[in-house]
Tab-separated table of C-alpha atoms and ligand atoms in Angstrom:
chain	number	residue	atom	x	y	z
A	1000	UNK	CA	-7.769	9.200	8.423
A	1001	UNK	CA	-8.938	5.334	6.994
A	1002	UNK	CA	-11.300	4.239	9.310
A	1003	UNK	CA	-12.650	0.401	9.002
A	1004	UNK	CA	-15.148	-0.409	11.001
A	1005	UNK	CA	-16.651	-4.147	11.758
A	1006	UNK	CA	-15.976	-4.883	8.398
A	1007	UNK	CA	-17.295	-8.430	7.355
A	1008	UNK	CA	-16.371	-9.915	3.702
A	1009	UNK	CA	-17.404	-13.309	2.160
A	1010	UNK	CA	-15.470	-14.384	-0.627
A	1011	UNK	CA	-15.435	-17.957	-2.508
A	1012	UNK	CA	-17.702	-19.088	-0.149
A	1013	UNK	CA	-15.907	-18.589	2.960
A	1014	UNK	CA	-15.755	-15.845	5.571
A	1015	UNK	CA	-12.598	-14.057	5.371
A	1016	UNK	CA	-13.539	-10.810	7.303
A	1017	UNK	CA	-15.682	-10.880	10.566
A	1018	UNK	CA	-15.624	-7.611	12.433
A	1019	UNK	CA	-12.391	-5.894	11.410
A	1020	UNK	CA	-11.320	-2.685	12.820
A	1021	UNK	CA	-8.457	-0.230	12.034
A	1022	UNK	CA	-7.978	3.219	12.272
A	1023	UNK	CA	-5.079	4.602	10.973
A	1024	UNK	CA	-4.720	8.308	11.473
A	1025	UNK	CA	-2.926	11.115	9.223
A	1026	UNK	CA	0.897	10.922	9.074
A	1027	UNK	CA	1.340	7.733	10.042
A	1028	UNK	CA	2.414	4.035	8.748
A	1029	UNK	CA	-0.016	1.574	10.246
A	1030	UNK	CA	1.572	-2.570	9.187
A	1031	UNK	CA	-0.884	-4.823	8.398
A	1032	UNK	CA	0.234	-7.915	9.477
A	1033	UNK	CA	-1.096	-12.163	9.486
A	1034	UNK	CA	-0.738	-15.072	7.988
A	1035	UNK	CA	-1.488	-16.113	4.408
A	1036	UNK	CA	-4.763	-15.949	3.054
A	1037	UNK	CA	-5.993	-14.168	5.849
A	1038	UNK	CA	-7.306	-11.387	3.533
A	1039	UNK	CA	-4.779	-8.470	3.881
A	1040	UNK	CA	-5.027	-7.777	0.257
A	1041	UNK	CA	-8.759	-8.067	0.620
A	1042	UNK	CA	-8.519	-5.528	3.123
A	1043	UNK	CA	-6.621	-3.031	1.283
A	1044	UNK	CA	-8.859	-3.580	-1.775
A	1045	UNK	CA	-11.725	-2.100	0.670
A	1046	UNK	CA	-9.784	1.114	0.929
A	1047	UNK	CA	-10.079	1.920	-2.477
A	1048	UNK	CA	-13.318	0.795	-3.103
A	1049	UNK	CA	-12.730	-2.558	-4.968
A	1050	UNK	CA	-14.444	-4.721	-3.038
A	1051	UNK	CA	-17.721	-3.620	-1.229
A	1052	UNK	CA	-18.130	-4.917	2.732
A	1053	UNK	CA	-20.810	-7.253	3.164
A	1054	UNK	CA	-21.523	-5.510	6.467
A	1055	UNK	CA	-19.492	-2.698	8.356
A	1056	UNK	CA	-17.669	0.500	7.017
A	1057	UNK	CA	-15.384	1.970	5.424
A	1058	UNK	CA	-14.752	5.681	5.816
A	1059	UNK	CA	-11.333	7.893	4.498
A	1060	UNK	CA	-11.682	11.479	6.070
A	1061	UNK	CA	-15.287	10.999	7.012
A	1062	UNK	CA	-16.157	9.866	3.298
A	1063	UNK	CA	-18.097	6.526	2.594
A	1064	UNK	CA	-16.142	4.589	0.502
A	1065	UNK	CA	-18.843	1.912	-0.336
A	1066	UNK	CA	-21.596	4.274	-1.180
A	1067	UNK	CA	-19.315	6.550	-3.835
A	1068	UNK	CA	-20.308	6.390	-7.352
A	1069	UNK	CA	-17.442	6.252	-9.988
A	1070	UNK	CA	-16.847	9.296	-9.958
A	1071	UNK	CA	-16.111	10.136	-6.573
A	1072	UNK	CA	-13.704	6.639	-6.485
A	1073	UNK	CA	-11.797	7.882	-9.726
A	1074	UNK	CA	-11.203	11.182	-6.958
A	1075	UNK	CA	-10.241	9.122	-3.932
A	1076	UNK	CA	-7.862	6.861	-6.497
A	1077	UNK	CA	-6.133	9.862	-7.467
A	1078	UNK	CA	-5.481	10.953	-3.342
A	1079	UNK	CA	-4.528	7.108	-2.781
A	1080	UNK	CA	-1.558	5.378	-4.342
A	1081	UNK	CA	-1.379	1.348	-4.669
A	1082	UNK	CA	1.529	-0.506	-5.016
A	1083	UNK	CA	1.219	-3.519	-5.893
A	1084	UNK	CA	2.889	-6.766	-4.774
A	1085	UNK	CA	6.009	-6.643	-6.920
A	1086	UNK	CA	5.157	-3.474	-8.784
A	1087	UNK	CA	2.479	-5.169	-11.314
A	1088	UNK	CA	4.268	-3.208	-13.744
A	1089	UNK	CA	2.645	-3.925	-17.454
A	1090	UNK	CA	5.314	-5.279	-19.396
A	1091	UNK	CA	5.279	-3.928	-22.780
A	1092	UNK	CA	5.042	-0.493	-21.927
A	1093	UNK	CA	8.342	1.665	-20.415
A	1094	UNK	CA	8.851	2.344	-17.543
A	1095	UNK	CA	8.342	6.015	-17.948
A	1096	UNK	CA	5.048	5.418	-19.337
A	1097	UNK	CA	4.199	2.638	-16.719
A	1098	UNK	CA	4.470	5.445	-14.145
A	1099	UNK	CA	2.530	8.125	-16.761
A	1100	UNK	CA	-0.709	5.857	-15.942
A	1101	UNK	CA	-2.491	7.365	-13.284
A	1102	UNK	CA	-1.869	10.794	-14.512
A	1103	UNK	CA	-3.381	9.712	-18.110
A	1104	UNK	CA	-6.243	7.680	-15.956
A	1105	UNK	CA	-6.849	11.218	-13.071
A	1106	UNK	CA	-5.640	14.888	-14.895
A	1107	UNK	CA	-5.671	16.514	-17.503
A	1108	UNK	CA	-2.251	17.244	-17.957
A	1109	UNK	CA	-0.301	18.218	-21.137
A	1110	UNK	CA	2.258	15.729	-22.638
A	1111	UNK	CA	5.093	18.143	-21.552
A	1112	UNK	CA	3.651	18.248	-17.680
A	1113	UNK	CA	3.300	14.568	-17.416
A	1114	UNK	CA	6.605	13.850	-18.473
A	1115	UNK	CA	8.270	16.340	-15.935
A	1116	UNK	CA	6.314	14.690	-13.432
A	1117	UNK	CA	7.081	11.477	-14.296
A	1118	UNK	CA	10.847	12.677	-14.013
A	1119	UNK	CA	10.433	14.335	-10.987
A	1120	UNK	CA	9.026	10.932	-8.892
A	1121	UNK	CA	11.256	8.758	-10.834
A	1122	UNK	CA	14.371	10.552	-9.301
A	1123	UNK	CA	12.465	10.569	-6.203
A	1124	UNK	CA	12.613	6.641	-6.116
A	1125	UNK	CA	15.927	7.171	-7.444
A	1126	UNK	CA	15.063	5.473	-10.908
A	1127	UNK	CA	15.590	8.601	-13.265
A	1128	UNK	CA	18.512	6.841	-15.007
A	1129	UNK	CA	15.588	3.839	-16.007
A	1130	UNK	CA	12.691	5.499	-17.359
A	1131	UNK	CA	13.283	4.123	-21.246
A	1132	UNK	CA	13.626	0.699	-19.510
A	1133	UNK	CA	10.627	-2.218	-19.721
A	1134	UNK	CA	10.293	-3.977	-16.672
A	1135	UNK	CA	11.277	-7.295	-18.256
A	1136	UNK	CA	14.705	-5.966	-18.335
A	1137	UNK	CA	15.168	-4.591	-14.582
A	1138	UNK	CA	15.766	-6.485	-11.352
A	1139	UNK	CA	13.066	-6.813	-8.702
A	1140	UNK	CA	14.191	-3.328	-6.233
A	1141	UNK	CA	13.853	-1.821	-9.856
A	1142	UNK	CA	10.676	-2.835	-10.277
A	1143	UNK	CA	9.478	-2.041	-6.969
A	1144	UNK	CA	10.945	1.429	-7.034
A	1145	UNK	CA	8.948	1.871	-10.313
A	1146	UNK	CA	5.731	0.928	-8.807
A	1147	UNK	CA	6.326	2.832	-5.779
A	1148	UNK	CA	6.643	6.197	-8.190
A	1149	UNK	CA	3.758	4.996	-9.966
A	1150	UNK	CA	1.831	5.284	-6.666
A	1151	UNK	CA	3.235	8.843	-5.796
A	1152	UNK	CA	3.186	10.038	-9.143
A	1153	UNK	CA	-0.701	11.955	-8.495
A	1154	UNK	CA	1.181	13.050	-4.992
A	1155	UNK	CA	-1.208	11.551	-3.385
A	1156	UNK	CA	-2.320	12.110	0.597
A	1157	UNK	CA	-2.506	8.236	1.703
A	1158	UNK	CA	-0.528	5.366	-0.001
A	1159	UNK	CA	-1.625	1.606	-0.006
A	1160	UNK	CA	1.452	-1.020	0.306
A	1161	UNK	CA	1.063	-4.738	-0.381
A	1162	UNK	CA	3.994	-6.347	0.599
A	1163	UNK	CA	6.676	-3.613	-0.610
A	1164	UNK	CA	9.603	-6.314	-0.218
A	1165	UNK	CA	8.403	-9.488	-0.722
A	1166	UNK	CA	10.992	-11.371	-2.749
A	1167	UNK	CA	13.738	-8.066	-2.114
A	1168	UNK	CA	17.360	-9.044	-0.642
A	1169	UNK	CA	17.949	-7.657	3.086
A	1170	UNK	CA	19.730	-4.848	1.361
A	1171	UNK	CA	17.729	-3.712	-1.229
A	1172	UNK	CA	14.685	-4.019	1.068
A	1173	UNK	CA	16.422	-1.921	3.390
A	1174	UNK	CA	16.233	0.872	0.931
A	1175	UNK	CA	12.591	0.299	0.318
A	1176	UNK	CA	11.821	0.725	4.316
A	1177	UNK	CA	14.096	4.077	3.786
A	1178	UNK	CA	12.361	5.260	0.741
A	1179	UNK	CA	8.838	4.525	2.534
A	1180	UNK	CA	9.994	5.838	5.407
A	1181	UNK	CA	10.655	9.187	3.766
A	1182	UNK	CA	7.136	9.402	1.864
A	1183	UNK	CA	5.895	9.454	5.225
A	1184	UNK	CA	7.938	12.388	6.201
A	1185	UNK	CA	9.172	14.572	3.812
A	1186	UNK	CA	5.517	14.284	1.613
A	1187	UNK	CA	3.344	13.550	4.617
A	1188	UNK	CA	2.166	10.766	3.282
A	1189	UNK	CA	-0.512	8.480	5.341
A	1190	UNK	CA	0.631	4.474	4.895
A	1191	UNK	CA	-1.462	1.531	5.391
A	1192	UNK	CA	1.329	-1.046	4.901
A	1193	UNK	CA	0.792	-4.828	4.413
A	1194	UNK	CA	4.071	-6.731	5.003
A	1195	UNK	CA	5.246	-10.078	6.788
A	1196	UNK	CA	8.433	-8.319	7.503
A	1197	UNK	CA	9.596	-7.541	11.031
A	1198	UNK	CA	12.143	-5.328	9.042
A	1199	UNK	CA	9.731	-3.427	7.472
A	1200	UNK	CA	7.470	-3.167	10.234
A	1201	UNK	CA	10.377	-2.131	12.571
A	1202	UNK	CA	12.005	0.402	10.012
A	1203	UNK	CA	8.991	2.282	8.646
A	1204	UNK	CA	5.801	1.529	10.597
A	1205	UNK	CA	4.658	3.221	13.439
A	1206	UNK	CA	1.709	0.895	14.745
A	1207	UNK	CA	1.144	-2.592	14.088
A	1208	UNK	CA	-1.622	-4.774	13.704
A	1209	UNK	CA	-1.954	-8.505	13.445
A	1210	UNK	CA	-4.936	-10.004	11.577
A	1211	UNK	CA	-6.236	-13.822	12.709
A	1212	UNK	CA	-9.842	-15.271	12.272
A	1213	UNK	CA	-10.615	-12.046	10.341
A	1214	UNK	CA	-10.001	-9.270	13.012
A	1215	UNK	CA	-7.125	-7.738	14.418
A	1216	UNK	CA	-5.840	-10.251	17.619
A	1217	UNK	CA	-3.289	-7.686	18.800
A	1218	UNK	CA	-3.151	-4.205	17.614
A	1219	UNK	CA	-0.284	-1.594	19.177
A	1220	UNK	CA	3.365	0.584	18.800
A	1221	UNK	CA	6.033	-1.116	17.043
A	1222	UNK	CA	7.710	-1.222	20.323
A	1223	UNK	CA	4.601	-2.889	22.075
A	1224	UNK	CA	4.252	-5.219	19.580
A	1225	UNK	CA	7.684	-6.411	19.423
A	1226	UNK	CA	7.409	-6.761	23.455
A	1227	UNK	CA	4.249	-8.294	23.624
A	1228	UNK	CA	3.924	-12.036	24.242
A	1229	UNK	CA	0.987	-12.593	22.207
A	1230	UNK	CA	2.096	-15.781	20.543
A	1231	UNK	CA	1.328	-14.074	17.024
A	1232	UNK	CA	2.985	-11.054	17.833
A	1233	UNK	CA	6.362	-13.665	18.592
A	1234	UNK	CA	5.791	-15.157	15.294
A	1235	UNK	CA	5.967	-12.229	13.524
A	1236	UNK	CA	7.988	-9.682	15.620
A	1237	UNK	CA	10.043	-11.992	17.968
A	1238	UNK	CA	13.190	-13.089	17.778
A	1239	UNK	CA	14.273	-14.963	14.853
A	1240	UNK	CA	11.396	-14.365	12.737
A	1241	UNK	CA	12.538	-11.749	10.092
B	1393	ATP	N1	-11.957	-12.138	-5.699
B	1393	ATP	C1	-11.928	-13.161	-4.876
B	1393	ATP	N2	-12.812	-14.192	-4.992
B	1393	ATP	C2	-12.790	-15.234	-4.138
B	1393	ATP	N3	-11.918	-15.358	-3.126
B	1393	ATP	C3	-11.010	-14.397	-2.963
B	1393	ATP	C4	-10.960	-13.252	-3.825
B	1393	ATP	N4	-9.956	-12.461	-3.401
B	1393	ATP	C5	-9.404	-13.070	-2.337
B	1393	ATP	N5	-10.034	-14.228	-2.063
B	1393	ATP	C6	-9.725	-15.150	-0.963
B	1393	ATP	O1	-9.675	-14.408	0.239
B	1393	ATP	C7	-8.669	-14.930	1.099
B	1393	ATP	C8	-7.787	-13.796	1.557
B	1393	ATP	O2	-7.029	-13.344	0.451
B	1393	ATP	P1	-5.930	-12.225	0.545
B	1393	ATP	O3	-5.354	-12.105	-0.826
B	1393	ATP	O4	-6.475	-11.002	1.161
B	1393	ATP	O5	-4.884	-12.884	1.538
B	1393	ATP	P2	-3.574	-12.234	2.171
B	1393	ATP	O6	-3.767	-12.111	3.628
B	1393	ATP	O7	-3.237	-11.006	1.399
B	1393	ATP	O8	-2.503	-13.385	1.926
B	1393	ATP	P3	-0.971	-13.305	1.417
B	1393	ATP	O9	-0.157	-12.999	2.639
B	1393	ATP	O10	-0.701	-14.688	0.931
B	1393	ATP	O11	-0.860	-12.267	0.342
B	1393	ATP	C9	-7.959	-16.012	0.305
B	1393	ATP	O12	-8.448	-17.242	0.731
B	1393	ATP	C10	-8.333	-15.744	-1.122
B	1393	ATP	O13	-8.369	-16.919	-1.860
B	1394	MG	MG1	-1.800	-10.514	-0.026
């Protein structure tokens, strides 16, 4: 389970956190959701340890996050996949060996072993075909479909999504809620999910959660949150919005 607790952050001289609380237990997809600049990244970035709350905690199956040393964060990095907001692929390497990383970074696998587990999560994400690709030459679904197998490829226990279809056609992102949706089920993977996507929320989340003011101002099922009238929870899960 990630457990925040009260967590406060300042950042550039403003308060961007003040008393945030989620719990998001084993084998489920909790959606972060909230306006810009309301510090959902930030918020992930506590997870794995990047950023250090100013007061509060942060706990992931009873371990304090904030008081590991490096070592015990390069361990809880290797349980907890990231993808980044449009895969953050590095350019100049393939995408083969863009997905290699956090096995070269966590194991000490042989050459052989990490590239049969490369192939093994890149036909996952169905991306086997691409691996000799750089990311300059695929489309956007590529890219995130590459980044998403970079985050599974330690088979990690929780992954970490920022925005998984920001910038994705309806179609394509339809895939991605499929593909994330599956994680959850056929690996057991535990999501924390940051999206601004009623699609996403409603196709691969199971609770949401809407951040305001630096806390969550309405927390609940997908199905009470898209029947709520909390005015952000109609913004972002009503009608219309999408
Ligand atoms: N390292 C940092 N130093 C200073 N300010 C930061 C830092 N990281 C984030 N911030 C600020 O914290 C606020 C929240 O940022 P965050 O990236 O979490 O927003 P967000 O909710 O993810 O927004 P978006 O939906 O646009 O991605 C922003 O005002 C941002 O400028
Ligand atoms: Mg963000």
């Amino acid at each position: 389970m990630i457990e925040l607790k009260n967590l406060h952050k300042r950042l550039g001289g403003r308060d961007i956190l003040k008393g945030l609380s989620v719990k998001v237990p084993k084998g489920m997809n909790f959606v972060l959701m909230g306006p810009s600049g309301t510090g959902k990244s930030v918020t992930l970035k506590h997870v794995i340890g990047i950023f250090k709350p100013d007061l509060g905690s942060v706990h992931v199956d009873g371990q304090d996050v904030p008081a590991m040393d490096r070592k015990q964060l390069m361990a809880l990095r290797k349980r907890m996949g990231y993808l980044f907001q449009n895969g953050a692929l590095i350019n100049w390497l393939s995408v083969a060996d863009n997905v290699a990383l956090p096995l070269k970074e966590h194991s000490q696998l042989s050459r052989s072993e990490v590239d049969d587990r490369v192939h093994e999560v890149l036909k996952l994400v169905g991306m086997d075909h691409a691996g000799k690709q750089e990311p300059p030459e695929i489309s956007g679904g590529m890219k995130l479909r590459a980044g998403l197998a970079r985050a599974l490829v330690t088979n990690p226990e929780y992954v970490l999504y920022d925005e998984p279809n920001a910038g994705l056609d309806p179609i394509i992102s339809e895939q991605i809620h499929e593909l994330i949706g599956e994680v959850r089920d056929r690996l057991s993977v535990t999501g924390l999910i940051v999206t601004h996507s009623r699609a996403c929320a409603t196709q691969c989340g199971d609770r949401i959660g809407i951040l305001e003011a630096g806390k969550l101002a309405v927390e609940g099922s997908v199905d009470e949150i898209t029947a709520s009238d909390h005015p952000l929870a109609r913004a972002f899960m009503g009608q219309g919005s999408d």
